Short mmCIF file of C-alpha atoms in Angstrom, two decimals:
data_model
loop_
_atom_site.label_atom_id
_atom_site.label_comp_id
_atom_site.label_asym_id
_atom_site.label_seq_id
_atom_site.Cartn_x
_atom_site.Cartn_y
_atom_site.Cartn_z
CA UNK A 1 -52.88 -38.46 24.35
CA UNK A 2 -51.06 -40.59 21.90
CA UNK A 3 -47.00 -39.42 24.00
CA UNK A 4 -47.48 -38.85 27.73
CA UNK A 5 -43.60 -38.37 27.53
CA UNK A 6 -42.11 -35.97 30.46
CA UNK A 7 -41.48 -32.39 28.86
CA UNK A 8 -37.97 -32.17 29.69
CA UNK A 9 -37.20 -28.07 30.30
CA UNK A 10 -33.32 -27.92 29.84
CA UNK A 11 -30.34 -29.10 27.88
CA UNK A 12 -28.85 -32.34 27.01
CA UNK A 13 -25.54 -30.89 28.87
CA UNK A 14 -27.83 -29.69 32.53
CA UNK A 15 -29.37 -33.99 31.64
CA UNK A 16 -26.08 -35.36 31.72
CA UNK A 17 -24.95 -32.54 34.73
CA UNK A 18 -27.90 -33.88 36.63
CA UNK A 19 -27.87 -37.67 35.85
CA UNK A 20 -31.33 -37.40 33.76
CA UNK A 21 -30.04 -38.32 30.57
CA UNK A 22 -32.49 -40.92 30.07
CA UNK A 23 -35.32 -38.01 30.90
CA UNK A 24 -33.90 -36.00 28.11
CA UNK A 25 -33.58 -38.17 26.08
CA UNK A 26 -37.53 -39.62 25.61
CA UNK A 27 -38.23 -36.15 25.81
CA UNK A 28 -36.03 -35.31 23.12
CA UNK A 29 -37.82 -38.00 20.83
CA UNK A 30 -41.24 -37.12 21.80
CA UNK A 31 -40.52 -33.66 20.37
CA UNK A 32 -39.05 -35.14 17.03
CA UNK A 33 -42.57 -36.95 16.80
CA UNK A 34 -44.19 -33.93 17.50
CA UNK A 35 -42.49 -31.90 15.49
CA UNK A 36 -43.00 -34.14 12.59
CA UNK A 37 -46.40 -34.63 13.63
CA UNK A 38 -46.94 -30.50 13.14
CA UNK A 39 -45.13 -31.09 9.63
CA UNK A 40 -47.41 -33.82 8.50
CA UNK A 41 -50.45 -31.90 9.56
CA UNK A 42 -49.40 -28.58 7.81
CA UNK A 43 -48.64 -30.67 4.36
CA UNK A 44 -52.09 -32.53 4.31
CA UNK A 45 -54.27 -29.38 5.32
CA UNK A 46 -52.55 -27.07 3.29
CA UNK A 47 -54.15 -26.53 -0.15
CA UNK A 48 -51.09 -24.48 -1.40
CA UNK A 49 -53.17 -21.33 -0.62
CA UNK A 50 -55.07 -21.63 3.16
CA UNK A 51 -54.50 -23.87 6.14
CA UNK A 52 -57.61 -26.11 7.39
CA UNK A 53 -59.21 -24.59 10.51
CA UNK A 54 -58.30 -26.62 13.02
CA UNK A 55 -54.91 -27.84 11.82
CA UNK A 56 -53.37 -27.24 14.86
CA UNK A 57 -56.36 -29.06 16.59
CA UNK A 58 -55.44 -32.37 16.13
CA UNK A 59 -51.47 -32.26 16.97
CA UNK A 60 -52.69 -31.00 20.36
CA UNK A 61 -54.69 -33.31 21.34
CA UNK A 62 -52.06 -36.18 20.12
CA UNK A 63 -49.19 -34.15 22.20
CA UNK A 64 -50.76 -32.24 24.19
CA UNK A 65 -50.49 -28.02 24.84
CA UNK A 66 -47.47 -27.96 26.59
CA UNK A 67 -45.00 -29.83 24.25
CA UNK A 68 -46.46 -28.61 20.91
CA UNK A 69 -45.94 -24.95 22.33
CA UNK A 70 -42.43 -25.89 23.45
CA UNK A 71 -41.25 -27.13 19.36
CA UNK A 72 -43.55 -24.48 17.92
CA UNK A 73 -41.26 -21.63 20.22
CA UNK A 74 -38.43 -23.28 19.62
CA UNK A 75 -39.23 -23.30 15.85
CA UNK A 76 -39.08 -19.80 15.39
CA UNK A 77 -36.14 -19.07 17.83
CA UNK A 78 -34.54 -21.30 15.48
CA UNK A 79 -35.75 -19.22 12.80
CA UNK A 80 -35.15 -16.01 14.86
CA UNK A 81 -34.54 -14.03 11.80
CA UNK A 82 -36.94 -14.91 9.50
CA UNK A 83 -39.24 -11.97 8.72
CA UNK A 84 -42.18 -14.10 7.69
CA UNK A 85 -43.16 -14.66 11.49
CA UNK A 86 -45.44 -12.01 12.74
CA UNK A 87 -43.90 -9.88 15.69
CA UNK A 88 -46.77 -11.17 17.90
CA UNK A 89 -45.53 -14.51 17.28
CA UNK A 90 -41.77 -14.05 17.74
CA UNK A 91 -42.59 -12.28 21.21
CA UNK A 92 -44.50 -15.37 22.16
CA UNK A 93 -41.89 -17.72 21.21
CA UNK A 94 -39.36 -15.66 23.30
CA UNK A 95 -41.70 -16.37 26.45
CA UNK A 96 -40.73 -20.41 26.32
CA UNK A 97 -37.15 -20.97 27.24
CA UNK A 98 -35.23 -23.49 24.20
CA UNK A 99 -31.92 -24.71 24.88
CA UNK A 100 -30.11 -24.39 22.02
CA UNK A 101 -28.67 -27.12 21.21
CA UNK A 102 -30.25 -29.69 18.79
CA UNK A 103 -33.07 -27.03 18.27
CA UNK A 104 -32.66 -27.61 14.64
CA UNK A 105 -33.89 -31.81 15.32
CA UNK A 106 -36.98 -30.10 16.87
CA UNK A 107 -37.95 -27.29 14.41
CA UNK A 108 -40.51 -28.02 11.81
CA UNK A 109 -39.70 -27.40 8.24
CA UNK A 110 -42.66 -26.07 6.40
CA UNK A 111 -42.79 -22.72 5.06
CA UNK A 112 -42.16 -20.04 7.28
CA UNK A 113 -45.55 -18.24 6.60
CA UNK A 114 -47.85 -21.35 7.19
CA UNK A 115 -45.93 -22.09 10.22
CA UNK A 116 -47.14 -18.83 11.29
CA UNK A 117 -50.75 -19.50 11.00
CA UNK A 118 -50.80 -23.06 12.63
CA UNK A 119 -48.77 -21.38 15.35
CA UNK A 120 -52.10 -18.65 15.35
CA UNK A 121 -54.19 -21.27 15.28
CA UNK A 122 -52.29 -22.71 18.70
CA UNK A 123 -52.30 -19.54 20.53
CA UNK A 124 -56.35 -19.39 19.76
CA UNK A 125 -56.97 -22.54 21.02
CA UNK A 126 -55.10 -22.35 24.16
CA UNK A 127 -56.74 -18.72 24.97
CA UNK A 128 -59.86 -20.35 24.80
CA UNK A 129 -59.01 -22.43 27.84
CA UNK A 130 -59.34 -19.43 29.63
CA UNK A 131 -56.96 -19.83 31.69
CA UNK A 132 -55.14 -16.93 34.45
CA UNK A 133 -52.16 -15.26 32.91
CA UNK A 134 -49.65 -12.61 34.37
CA UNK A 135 -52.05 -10.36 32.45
CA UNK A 136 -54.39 -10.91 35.21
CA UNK A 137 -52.26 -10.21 38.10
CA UNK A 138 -51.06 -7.63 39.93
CA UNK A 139 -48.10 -6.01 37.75
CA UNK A 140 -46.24 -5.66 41.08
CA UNK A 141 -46.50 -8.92 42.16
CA UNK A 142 -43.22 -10.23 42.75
CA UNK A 143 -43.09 -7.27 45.81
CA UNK A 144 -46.31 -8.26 47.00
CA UNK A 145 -47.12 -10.25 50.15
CA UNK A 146 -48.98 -12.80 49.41
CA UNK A 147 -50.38 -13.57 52.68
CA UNK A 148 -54.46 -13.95 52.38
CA UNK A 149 -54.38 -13.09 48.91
CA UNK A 150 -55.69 -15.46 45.76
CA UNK A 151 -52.79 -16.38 44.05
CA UNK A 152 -52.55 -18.44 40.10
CA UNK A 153 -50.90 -21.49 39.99
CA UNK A 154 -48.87 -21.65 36.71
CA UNK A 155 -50.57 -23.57 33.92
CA UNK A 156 -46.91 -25.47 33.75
CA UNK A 157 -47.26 -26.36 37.47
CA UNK A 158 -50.83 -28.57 36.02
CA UNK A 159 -51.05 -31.58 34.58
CA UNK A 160 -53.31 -30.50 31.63
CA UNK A 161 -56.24 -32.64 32.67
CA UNK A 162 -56.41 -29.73 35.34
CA UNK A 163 -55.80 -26.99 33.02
CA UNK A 164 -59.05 -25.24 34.06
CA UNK A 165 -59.54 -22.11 36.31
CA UNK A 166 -61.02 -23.42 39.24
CA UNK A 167 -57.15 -25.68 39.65
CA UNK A 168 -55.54 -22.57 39.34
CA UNK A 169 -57.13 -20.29 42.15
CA UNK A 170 -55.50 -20.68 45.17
CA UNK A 171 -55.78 -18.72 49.16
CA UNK A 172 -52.51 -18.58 50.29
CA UNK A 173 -52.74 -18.47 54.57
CA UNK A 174 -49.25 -18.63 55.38
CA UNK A 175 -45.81 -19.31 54.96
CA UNK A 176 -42.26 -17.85 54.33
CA UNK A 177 -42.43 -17.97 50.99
CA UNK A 178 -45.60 -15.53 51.33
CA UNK A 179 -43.02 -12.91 52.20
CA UNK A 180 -41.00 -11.52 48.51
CA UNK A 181 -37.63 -12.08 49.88
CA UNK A 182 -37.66 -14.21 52.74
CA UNK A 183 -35.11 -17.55 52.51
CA UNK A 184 -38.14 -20.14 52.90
CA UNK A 185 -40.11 -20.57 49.43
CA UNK A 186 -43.58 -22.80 50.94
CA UNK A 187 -46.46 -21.27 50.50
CA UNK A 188 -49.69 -23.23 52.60
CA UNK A 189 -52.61 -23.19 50.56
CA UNK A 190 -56.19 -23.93 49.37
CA UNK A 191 -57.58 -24.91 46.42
CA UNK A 192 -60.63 -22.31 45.67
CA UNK A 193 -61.87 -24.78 43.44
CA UNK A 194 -62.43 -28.65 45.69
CA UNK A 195 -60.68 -27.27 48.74
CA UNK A 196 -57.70 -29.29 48.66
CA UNK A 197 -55.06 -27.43 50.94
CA UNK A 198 -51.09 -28.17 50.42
CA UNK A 199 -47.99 -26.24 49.95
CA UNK A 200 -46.99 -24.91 46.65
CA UNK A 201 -43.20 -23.21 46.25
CA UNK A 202 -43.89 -19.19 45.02
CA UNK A 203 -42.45 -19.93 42.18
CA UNK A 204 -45.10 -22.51 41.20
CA UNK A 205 -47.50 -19.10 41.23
CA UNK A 206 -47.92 -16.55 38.36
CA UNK A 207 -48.83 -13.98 40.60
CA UNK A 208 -52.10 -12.25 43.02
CA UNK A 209 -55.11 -12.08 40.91
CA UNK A 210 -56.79 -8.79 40.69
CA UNK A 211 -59.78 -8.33 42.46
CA UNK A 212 -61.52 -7.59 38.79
CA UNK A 213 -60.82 -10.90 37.66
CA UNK A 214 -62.40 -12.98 40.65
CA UNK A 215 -64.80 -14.59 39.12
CA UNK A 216 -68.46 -14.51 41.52
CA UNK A 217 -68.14 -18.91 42.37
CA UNK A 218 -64.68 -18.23 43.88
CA UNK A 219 -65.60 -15.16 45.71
CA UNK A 220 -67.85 -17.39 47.66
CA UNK A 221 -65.52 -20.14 48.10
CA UNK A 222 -63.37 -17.51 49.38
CA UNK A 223 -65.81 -16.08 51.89
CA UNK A 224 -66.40 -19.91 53.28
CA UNK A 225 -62.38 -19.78 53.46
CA UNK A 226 -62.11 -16.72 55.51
CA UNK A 227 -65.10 -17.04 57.45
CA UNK A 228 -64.31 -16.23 60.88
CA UNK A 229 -64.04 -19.82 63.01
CA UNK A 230 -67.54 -20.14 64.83
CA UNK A 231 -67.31 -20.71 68.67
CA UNK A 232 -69.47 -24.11 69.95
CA UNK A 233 -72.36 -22.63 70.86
CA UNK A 234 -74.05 -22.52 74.24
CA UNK A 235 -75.09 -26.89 74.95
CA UNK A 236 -78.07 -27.50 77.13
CA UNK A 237 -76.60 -28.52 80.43
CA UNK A 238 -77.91 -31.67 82.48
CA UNK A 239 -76.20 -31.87 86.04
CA UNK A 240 -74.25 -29.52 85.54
CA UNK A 241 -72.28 -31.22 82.63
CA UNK A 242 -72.67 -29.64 79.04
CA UNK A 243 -73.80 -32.07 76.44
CA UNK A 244 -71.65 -31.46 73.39
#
């Protein structure tokens, strides 16, 4: 990936609040390049009538998922107004918070309506990840215990290089942030997919998968998980000492 800048999430004013100035900052110009990256894309593959399949293709893998969805959203909340977005499309960009200042240094400048189809062409390629969504959770979820449940680890939690399902399945054991309102946040976990167990905040987590969604290789990781503890069985004794 051509930037491997840090996505900075918030304003230059929470940077300077915070003392990460210099964060904002390279993440500010990685999202001029990649904003200008989206433009230069859109006027090459764009014959004046139909975008090339795939436009959108080749600015994500120079930038990467995460930052080309964060200048496409804050595009068209820039552009809140203009009609020629689709409603799909304006709901989606509402889901990506944009601070609002110097959004109009980050939002590309091609016509409204072909803007709209490289931004369709972004959401299909990132669906096709396949990756666990609050669509696949349990709608109460924030209420929920998550004690011995399979939780999803936010995609924005990954580095994309693990933005695959088997990183996002997690057993939660224990923990006070298992309980919905409790003071304590850590969560003590395990990786469904290599087993790894740490402690994620519940924030980090999208939610408790529905049992539906489970797919069958993590339904037996889970069983090895929760497998009761075997006892050491019976050793064969020699003077009256077990050999273990």
């Amino acid at each position: 990936m051509a930037n491997e800048a840090y996505l900075y999430p918030w304003s230059r004013e929470d940077a300077q609040d915070r003392n990460e100035l210099e964060l904002w900052q390279k993440s500010h110009d990685a999202n001029v390049d990649c904003r200008k990256a989206i433009e230069a894309a859109i006027m090459r593959e764009h014959d004046g009538n139909m975008l090339t399949p795939g436009c959108a293709a080749g600015v994500i893998a120079e930038y990467g998922y995460k930052r080309v969805r964060f200048v496409l959203a804050s595009t068209v909340q820039y552009l809140e107004y203009d009609g020629r977005f689709s409603d799909g499309n304006r709901a989606w960009a509402k889901q990506t918070y944009a601070p609002r200042d110097h959004l109009a240094e980050i939002s590309a400048a091609n016509h409204p309506a072909v803007l709209n189809v490289f931004i369709d062409q972004y959401r299909r390629a990132y669906q096709a990840l396949g990756l666990f969504d609050h669509a696949h959770c349990e709608a109460n979820t924030s209420e929920l215990d998550y004690t011995g449940k399979v939780l999803v680890l936010s995609p924005d939690i990954l580095k994309e290089s693990c933005w695959n399902q088997e990183d996002q399945l997690w057993y939660a054991h224990d923990g006070f942030g298992c309980r919905p309102h409790a003071r304590g946040r850590s969560i003590r976990s395990t990786c469904l997919g290599d087993g790894e167990m740490t402690r994620w905040n519940r924030s980090d987590f999208v939610g408790v998968l529905k049992d539906e969604y489970l797919p069958q290789w993590a339904r037996e990781r889970l069983e090895q998980i929760t497998a009761p503890k075997q006892e050491l069985s019976d050793a064969p004794e020699i003077g009256g000492m077990k050999m273990t």
